[in-house]
Amino acid sequence: MVLCTSGAPLTTFTLRQCRYALALSQSSFAAQLGIPLGTYRTWDSGRRPVRPDILTRANELWTDDIVRLQQGQEAEVGKQAILAAEERRRAAHPGFRVVSYVPEIKDVTVTDGRAFEWGYFTASFVESPGGEEKRIRAKVLRVLKKQADGSWKGALGMWNTSE
């Protein structure tokens, strides 16, 4: 699962994916980022490139000890470890581009300061410029942790393509 990943430029996909991961509406996410809703919508729709400073704000929506579990990979523990892994991935695959991401959240349960969300997502991507578009469908589980100020931050994310 890709959350609010680092690198330039922050893409419409990663910003939207971050919003989905946190289960926020466009207006709630824009408010948490401290930007006007109209500005956020131009980024979410892909009409304008995302400003680099927004990445820092988006990453503040993760807990420092967030865990990411991706199919076929070692667990990534901590915000800095995930950001470093994304930098390595981007360097190894500079032409990688997500074409679409459609979440299908089936259930959200909130209990004792944690929110558990599960469902599926369908995505398509290309590995290099001019490459063939590939599609995946996967199960996803996300855990959000309630903060002392009442806000929610991503604490765990995992996905798996096996049915």
JSON list of C-alpha atoms in Angstrom, two decimals:
[
{"chain": "A", "resi": 1, "resn": "MET", "atom": "CA", "xyz": [0.00, 0.00, 0.00]},
{"chain": "A", "resi": 2, "resn": "VAL", "atom": "CA", "xyz": [1.27, 3.45, -0.81]},
{"chain": "A", "resi": 3, "resn": "LEU", "atom": "CA", "xyz": [0.47, 6.09, 1.75]},
{"chain": "A", "resi": 4, "resn": "CYS", "atom": "CA", "xyz": [1.63, 9.72, 1.73]},
{"chain": "A", "resi": 5, "resn": "THR", "atom": "CA", "xyz": [4.95, 9.04, 0.06]},
{"chain": "A", "resi": 6, "resn": "SER", "atom": "CA", "xyz": [7.87, 11.35, -0.37]},
{"chain": "A", "resi": 7, "resn": "GLY", "atom": "CA", "xyz": [9.73, 12.50, -3.46]},
{"chain": "A", "resi": 8, "resn": "ALA", "atom": "CA", "xyz": [9.12, 15.05, -6.11]},
{"chain": "A", "resi": 9, "resn": "PRO", "atom": "CA", "xyz": [6.69, 15.58, -7.52]},
{"chain": "A", "resi": 10, "resn": "LEU", "atom": "CA", "xyz": [4.05, 14.37, -5.11]},
{"chain": "A", "resi": 11, "resn": "THR", "atom": "CA", "xyz": [1.48, 12.96, -7.48]},
{"chain": "A", "resi": 12, "resn": "THR", "atom": "CA", "xyz": [-2.27, 13.35, -7.54]},
{"chain": "A", "resi": 13, "resn": "PHE", "atom": "CA", "xyz": [-2.43, 9.60, -6.91]},
{"chain": "A", "resi": 14, "resn": "THR", "atom": "CA", "xyz": [-0.35, 9.62, -3.75]},
{"chain": "A", "resi": 15, "resn": "LEU", "atom": "CA", "xyz": [-2.21, 12.60, -2.31]},
{"chain": "A", "resi": 16, "resn": "ARG", "atom": "CA", "xyz": [-5.57, 10.97, -3.09]},
{"chain": "A", "resi": 17, "resn": "GLN", "atom": "CA", "xyz": [-4.31, 7.61, -1.77]},
{"chain": "A", "resi": 18, "resn": "CYS", "atom": "CA", "xyz": [-3.32, 9.30, 1.48]},
{"chain": "A", "resi": 19, "resn": "ARG", "atom": "CA", "xyz": [-6.80, 10.77, 1.79]},
{"chain": "A", "resi": 20, "resn": "TYR", "atom": "CA", "xyz": [-8.36, 7.35, 1.17]},
{"chain": "A", "resi": 21, "resn": "ALA", "atom": "CA", "xyz": [-6.00, 5.71, 3.65]},
{"chain": "A", "resi": 22, "resn": "LEU", "atom": "CA", "xyz": [-7.16, 8.13, 6.31]},
{"chain": "A", "resi": 23, "resn": "ALA", "atom": "CA", "xyz": [-10.81, 7.69, 5.29]},
{"chain": "A", "resi": 24, "resn": "LEU", "atom": "CA", "xyz": [-11.30, 11.44, 4.89]},
{"chain": "A", "resi": 25, "resn": "SER", "atom": "CA", "xyz": [-13.54, 13.40, 2.55]},
{"chain": "A", "resi": 26, "resn": "GLN", "atom": "CA", "xyz": [-11.96, 16.01, 0.29]},
{"chain": "A", "resi": 27, "resn": "SER", "atom": "CA", "xyz": [-13.17, 18.80, 2.59]},
{"chain": "A", "resi": 28, "resn": "SER", "atom": "CA", "xyz": [-11.89, 17.12, 5.78]},
{"chain": "A", "resi": 29, "resn": "PHE", "atom": "CA", "xyz": [-8.51, 16.35, 4.22]},
{"chain": "A", "resi": 30, "resn": "ALA", "atom": "CA", "xyz": [-8.15, 19.90, 2.88]},
{"chain": "A", "resi": 31, "resn": "ALA", "atom": "CA", "xyz": [-8.97, 21.26, 6.35]},
{"chain": "A", "resi": 32, "resn": "GLN", "atom": "CA", "xyz": [-6.37, 18.99, 7.98]},
{"chain": "A", "resi": 33, "resn": "LEU", "atom": "CA", "xyz": [-3.79, 20.15, 5.43]},
{"chain": "A", "resi": 34, "resn": "GLY", "atom": "CA", "xyz": [-4.77, 23.79, 6.04]},
{"chain": "A", "resi": 35, "resn": "ILE", "atom": "CA", "xyz": [-5.65, 24.57, 2.42]},
{"chain": "A", "resi": 36, "resn": "PRO", "atom": "CA", "xyz": [-8.83, 25.75, 0.67]},
{"chain": "A", "resi": 37, "resn": "LEU", "atom": "CA", "xyz": [-11.11, 22.99, -0.60]},
{"chain": "A", "resi": 38, "resn": "GLY", "atom": "CA", "xyz": [-10.98, 24.38, -4.15]},
{"chain": "A", "resi": 39, "resn": "THR", "atom": "CA", "xyz": [-7.18, 24.17, -4.16]},
{"chain": "A", "resi": 40, "resn": "TYR", "atom": "CA", "xyz": [-7.26, 20.59, -2.92]},
{"chain": "A", "resi": 41, "resn": "ARG", "atom": "CA", "xyz": [-9.81, 19.63, -5.59]},
{"chain": "A", "resi": 42, "resn": "THR", "atom": "CA", "xyz": [-7.55, 20.89, -8.40]},
{"chain": "A", "resi": 43, "resn": "TRP", "atom": "CA", "xyz": [-4.82, 18.54, -7.11]},
{"chain": "A", "resi": 44, "resn": "ASP", "atom": "CA", "xyz": [-7.17, 15.60, -6.46]},
{"chain": "A", "resi": 45, "resn": "SER", "atom": "CA", "xyz": [-8.52, 15.87, -10.01]},
{"chain": "A", "resi": 46, "resn": "GLY", "atom": "CA", "xyz": [-5.04, 16.15, -11.54]},
{"chain": "A", "resi": 47, "resn": "ARG", "atom": "CA", "xyz": [-5.74, 19.59, -13.09]},
{"chain": "A", "resi": 48, "resn": "ARG", "atom": "CA", "xyz": [-2.70, 21.11, -11.35]},
{"chain": "A", "resi": 49, "resn": "PRO", "atom": "CA", "xyz": [0.53, 19.71, -9.89]},
{"chain": "A", "resi": 50, "resn": "VAL", "atom": "CA", "xyz": [0.67, 19.26, -6.12]},
{"chain": "A", "resi": 51, "resn": "ARG", "atom": "CA", "xyz": [2.86, 21.71, -4.18]},
{"chain": "A", "resi": 52, "resn": "PRO", "atom": "CA", "xyz": [5.87, 20.02, -2.51]},
{"chain": "A", "resi": 53, "resn": "ASP", "atom": "CA", "xyz": [5.14, 21.46, 0.95]},
{"chain": "A", "resi": 54, "resn": "ILE", "atom": "CA", "xyz": [1.86, 19.57, 1.04]},
{"chain": "A", "resi": 55, "resn": "LEU", "atom": "CA", "xyz": [3.81, 16.28, 1.37]},
{"chain": "A", "resi": 56, "resn": "THR", "atom": "CA", "xyz": [5.18, 17.34, 4.73]},
{"chain": "A", "resi": 57, "resn": "ARG", "atom": "CA", "xyz": [1.71, 18.21, 5.97]},
{"chain": "A", "resi": 58, "resn": "ALA", "atom": "CA", "xyz": [0.28, 14.93, 4.64]},
{"chain": "A", "resi": 59, "resn": "ASN", "atom": "CA", "xyz": [3.00, 12.89, 6.36]},
{"chain": "A", "resi": 60, "resn": "GLU", "atom": "CA", "xyz": [2.07, 14.50, 9.67]},
{"chain": "A", "resi": 61, "resn": "LEU", "atom": "CA", "xyz": [-1.17, 12.53, 9.39]},
{"chain": "A", "resi": 62, "resn": "TRP", "atom": "CA", "xyz": [0.81, 9.31, 10.13]},
{"chain": "A", "resi": 63, "resn": "THR", "atom": "CA", "xyz": [1.92, 8.16, 13.55]},
{"chain": "A", "resi": 64, "resn": "ASP", "atom": "CA", "xyz": [5.71, 8.06, 13.95]},
{"chain": "A", "resi": 65, "resn": "ASP", "atom": "CA", "xyz": [5.49, 4.30, 14.54]},
{"chain": "A", "resi": 66, "resn": "ILE", "atom": "CA", "xyz": [3.27, 3.51, 11.53]},
{"chain": "A", "resi": 67, "resn": "VAL", "atom": "CA", "xyz": [3.72, -0.01, 10.10]},
{"chain": "A", "resi": 68, "resn": "ARG", "atom": "CA", "xyz": [3.34, -0.86, 6.41]},
{"chain": "A", "resi": 69, "resn": "LEU", "atom": "CA", "xyz": [2.98, -4.48, 5.33]},
{"chain": "A", "resi": 70, "resn": "GLN", "atom": "CA", "xyz": [3.20, -5.09, 1.60]},
{"chain": "A", "resi": 71, "resn": "GLN", "atom": "CA", "xyz": [2.85, -8.39, -0.19]},
{"chain": "A", "resi": 72, "resn": "GLY", "atom": "CA", "xyz": [6.20, -10.15, -0.62]},
{"chain": "A", "resi": 73, "resn": "GLN", "atom": "CA", "xyz": [8.20, -7.57, 1.36]},
{"chain": "A", "resi": 74, "resn": "GLU", "atom": "CA", "xyz": [9.57, -7.15, 4.85]},
{"chain": "A", "resi": 75, "resn": "ALA", "atom": "CA", "xyz": [7.53, -5.06, 7.28]},
{"chain": "A", "resi": 76, "resn": "GLU", "atom": "CA", "xyz": [8.41, -1.37, 7.22]},
{"chain": "A", "resi": 77, "resn": "VAL", "atom": "CA", "xyz": [8.20, 0.08, 10.72]},
{"chain": "A", "resi": 78, "resn": "GLY", "atom": "CA", "xyz": [8.19, 3.82, 11.31]},
{"chain": "A", "resi": 79, "resn": "LYS", "atom": "CA", "xyz": [7.49, 6.88, 9.21]},
{"chain": "A", "resi": 80, "resn": "GLN", "atom": "CA", "xyz": [11.16, 7.42, 8.34]},
{"chain": "A", "resi": 81, "resn": "ALA", "atom": "CA", "xyz": [11.63, 3.79, 7.23]},
{"chain": "A", "resi": 82, "resn": "ILE", "atom": "CA", "xyz": [8.63, 4.04, 4.89]},
{"chain": "A", "resi": 83, "resn": "LEU", "atom": "CA", "xyz": [9.80, 7.34, 3.43]},
{"chain": "A", "resi": 84, "resn": "ALA", "atom": "CA", "xyz": [13.29, 5.90, 2.84]},
{"chain": "A", "resi": 85, "resn": "ALA", "atom": "CA", "xyz": [11.80, 2.80, 1.17]},
{"chain": "A", "resi": 86, "resn": "GLU", "atom": "CA", "xyz": [9.74, 5.02, -1.14]},
{"chain": "A", "resi": 87, "resn": "GLU", "atom": "CA", "xyz": [12.84, 7.01, -2.11]},
{"chain": "A", "resi": 88, "resn": "ARG", "atom": "CA", "xyz": [14.64, 3.75, -3.00]},
{"chain": "A", "resi": 89, "resn": "ARG", "atom": "CA", "xyz": [11.62, 2.49, -4.96]},
{"chain": "A", "resi": 90, "resn": "ARG", "atom": "CA", "xyz": [11.37, 5.73, -6.92]},
{"chain": "A", "resi": 91, "resn": "ALA", "atom": "CA", "xyz": [15.09, 5.69, -7.73]},
{"chain": "A", "resi": 92, "resn": "ALA", "atom": "CA", "xyz": [14.87, 2.06, -8.93]},
{"chain": "A", "resi": 93, "resn": "HIS", "atom": "CA", "xyz": [11.71, 2.64, -11.01]},
{"chain": "A", "resi": 94, "resn": "PRO", "atom": "CA", "xyz": [11.73, 6.29, -12.17]},
{"chain": "A", "resi": 95, "resn": "GLY", "atom": "CA", "xyz": [9.06, 5.73, -14.83]},
{"chain": "A", "resi": 96, "resn": "PHE", "atom": "CA", "xyz": [6.56, 4.02, -12.54]},
{"chain": "A", "resi": 97, "resn": "ARG", "atom": "CA", "xyz": [3.18, 5.77, -12.64]},
{"chain": "A", "resi": 98, "resn": "VAL", "atom": "CA", "xyz": [-0.16, 4.91, -11.09]},
{"chain": "A", "resi": 99, "resn": "VAL", "atom": "CA", "xyz": [-2.96, 5.40, -13.58]},
{"chain": "A", "resi": 100, "resn": "SER", "atom": "CA", "xyz": [-5.92, 4.75, -11.27]},
{"chain": "A", "resi": 101, "resn": "TYR", "atom": "CA", "xyz": [-6.78, 3.75, -7.71]},
{"chain": "A", "resi": 102, "resn": "VAL", "atom": "CA", "xyz": [-10.33, 2.93, -6.63]},
{"chain": "A", "resi": 103, "resn": "PRO", "atom": "CA", "xyz": [-10.94, 1.91, -3.00]},
{"chain": "A", "resi": 104, "resn": "GLU", "atom": "CA", "xyz": [-13.96, -0.17, -1.98]},
{"chain": "A", "resi": 105, "resn": "ILE", "atom": "CA", "xyz": [-14.18, 0.13, 1.80]},
{"chain": "A", "resi": 106, "resn": "LYS", "atom": "CA", "xyz": [-16.50, -2.56, 3.18]},
{"chain": "A", "resi": 107, "resn": "ASP", "atom": "CA", "xyz": [-16.45, -1.84, 6.92]},
{"chain": "A", "resi": 108, "resn": "VAL", "atom": "CA", "xyz": [-15.04, 0.54, 9.51]},
{"chain": "A", "resi": 109, "resn": "THR", "atom": "CA", "xyz": [-15.07, -0.31, 13.21]},
{"chain": "A", "resi": 110, "resn": "VAL", "atom": "CA", "xyz": [-14.07, 2.23, 15.85]},
{"chain": "A", "resi": 111, "resn": "THR", "atom": "CA", "xyz": [-13.15, 1.00, 19.33]},
{"chain": "A", "resi": 112, "resn": "ASP", "atom": "CA", "xyz": [-10.87, 2.12, 22.15]},
{"chain": "A", "resi": 113, "resn": "GLY", "atom": "CA", "xyz": [-9.12, 4.88, 20.22]},
{"chain": "A", "resi": 114, "resn": "ARG", "atom": "CA", "xyz": [-8.50, 2.82, 17.08]},
{"chain": "A", "resi": 115, "resn": "ALA", "atom": "CA", "xyz": [-10.39, 2.60, 13.81]},
{"chain": "A", "resi": 116, "resn": "PHE", "atom": "CA", "xyz": [-10.14, -0.60, 11.75]},
{"chain": "A", "resi": 117, "resn": "GLU", "atom": "CA", "xyz": [-11.02, -0.33, 8.08]},
{"chain": "A", "resi": 118, "resn": "TRP", "atom": "CA", "xyz": [-11.03, -3.14, 5.55]},
{"chain": "A", "resi": 119, "resn": "GLY", "atom": "CA", "xyz": [-12.04, -3.58, 1.98]},
{"chain": "A", "resi": 120, "resn": "TYR", "atom": "CA", "xyz": [-10.55, -3.86, -1.48]},
{"chain": "A", "resi": 121, "resn": "PHE", "atom": "CA", "xyz": [-8.90, -1.65, -4.03]},
{"chain": "A", "resi": 122, "resn": "THR", "atom": "CA", "xyz": [-8.50, -1.84, -7.77]},
{"chain": "A", "resi": 123, "resn": "ALA", "atom": "CA", "xyz": [-5.54, -0.06, -9.32]},
{"chain": "A", "resi": 124, "resn": "SER", "atom": "CA", "xyz": [-3.75, 0.22, -12.62]},
{"chain": "A", "resi": 125, "resn": "PHE", "atom": "CA", "xyz": [-0.17, 1.30, -13.28]},
{"chain": "A", "resi": 126, "resn": "VAL", "atom": "CA", "xyz": [2.62, 1.44, -15.83]},
{"chain": "A", "resi": 127, "resn": "GLU", "atom": "CA", "xyz": [6.19, 0.53, -14.94]},
{"chain": "A", "resi": 128, "resn": "SER", "atom": "CA", "xyz": [7.87, 2.74, -17.53]},
{"chain": "A", "resi": 129, "resn": "PRO", "atom": "CA", "xyz": [6.91, 5.51, -19.97]},
{"chain": "A", "resi": 130, "resn": "GLY", "atom": "CA", "xyz": [5.00, 3.96, -22.86]},
{"chain": "A", "resi": 131, "resn": "GLY", "atom": "CA", "xyz": [4.75, 0.66, -20.96]},
{"chain": "A", "resi": 132, "resn": "GLU", "atom": "CA", "xyz": [1.74, -1.62, -20.88]},
{"chain": "A", "resi": 133, "resn": "GLU", "atom": "CA", "xyz": [-0.91, -0.73, -18.31]},
{"chain": "A", "resi": 134, "resn": "LYS", "atom": "CA", "xyz": [-1.24, -3.42, -15.63]},
{"chain": "A", "resi": 135, "resn": "ARG", "atom": "CA", "xyz": [-4.18, -3.92, -13.28]},
{"chain": "A", "resi": 136, "resn": "ILE", "atom": "CA", "xyz": [-4.40, -5.33, -9.77]},
{"chain": "A", "resi": 137, "resn": "ARG", "atom": "CA", "xyz": [-7.16, -5.97, -7.27]},
{"chain": "A", "resi": 138, "resn": "ALA", "atom": "CA", "xyz": [-6.25, -6.40, -3.62]},
{"chain": "A", "resi": 139, "resn": "LYS", "atom": "CA", "xyz": [-7.59, -6.71, -0.10]},
{"chain": "A", "resi": 140, "resn": "VAL", "atom": "CA", "xyz": [-6.62, -3.86, 2.22]},
{"chain": "A", "resi": 141, "resn": "LEU", "atom": "CA", "xyz": [-6.63, -3.32, 5.98]},
{"chain": "A", "resi": 142, "resn": "ARG", "atom": "CA", "xyz": [-5.87, -0.01, 7.64]},
{"chain": "A", "resi": 143, "resn": "VAL", "atom": "CA", "xyz": [-5.71, 0.95, 11.29]},
{"chain": "A", "resi": 144, "resn": "LEU", "atom": "CA", "xyz": [-6.04, 4.56, 12.41]},
{"chain": "A", "resi": 145, "resn": "LYS", "atom": "CA", "xyz": [-5.09, 5.77, 15.90]},
{"chain": "A", "resi": 146, "resn": "LYS", "atom": "CA", "xyz": [-6.98, 8.54, 17.69]},
{"chain": "A", "resi": 147, "resn": "GLN", "atom": "CA", "xyz": [-4.68, 11.32, 18.91]},
{"chain": "A", "resi": 148, "resn": "ALA", "atom": "CA", "xyz": [-4.96, 13.28, 22.15]},
{"chain": "A", "resi": 149, "resn": "ASP", "atom": "CA", "xyz": [-6.41, 16.26, 20.23]},
{"chain": "A", "resi": 150, "resn": "GLY", "atom": "CA", "xyz": [-9.18, 14.06, 18.76]},
{"chain": "A", "resi": 151, "resn": "SER", "atom": "CA", "xyz": [-7.69, 13.80, 15.26]},
{"chain": "A", "resi": 152, "resn": "TRP", "atom": "CA", "xyz": [-6.87, 10.46, 13.61]},
{"chain": "A", "resi": 153, "resn": "LYS", "atom": "CA", "xyz": [-3.53, 9.32, 12.19]},
{"chain": "A", "resi": 154, "resn": "GLY", "atom": "CA", "xyz": [-2.66, 6.26, 10.11]},
{"chain": "A", "resi": 155, "resn": "ALA", "atom": "CA", "xyz": [-0.98, 3.60, 12.29]},
{"chain": "A", "resi": 156, "resn": "LEU", "atom": "CA", "xyz": [-0.94, 0.48, 10.09]},
{"chain": "A", "resi": 157, "resn": "GLY", "atom": "CA", "xyz": [-1.57, -0.33, 6.46]},
{"chain": "A", "resi": 158, "resn": "MET", "atom": "CA", "xyz": [-1.39, -3.65, 4.63]},
{"chain": "A", "resi": 159, "resn": "TRP", "atom": "CA", "xyz": [-2.56, -5.16, 1.38]},
{"chain": "A", "resi": 160, "resn": "ASN", "atom": "CA", "xyz": [-2.49, -8.48, -0.44]},
{"chain": "A", "resi": 161, "resn": "THR", "atom": "CA", "xyz": [-3.50, -9.40, -3.99]},
{"chain": "A", "resi": 162, "resn": "SER", "atom": "CA", "xyz": [-4.35, -13.04, -3.25]},
{"chain": "A", "resi": 163, "resn": "GLU", "atom": "CA", "xyz": [-8.07, -13.80, -3.01]}
]
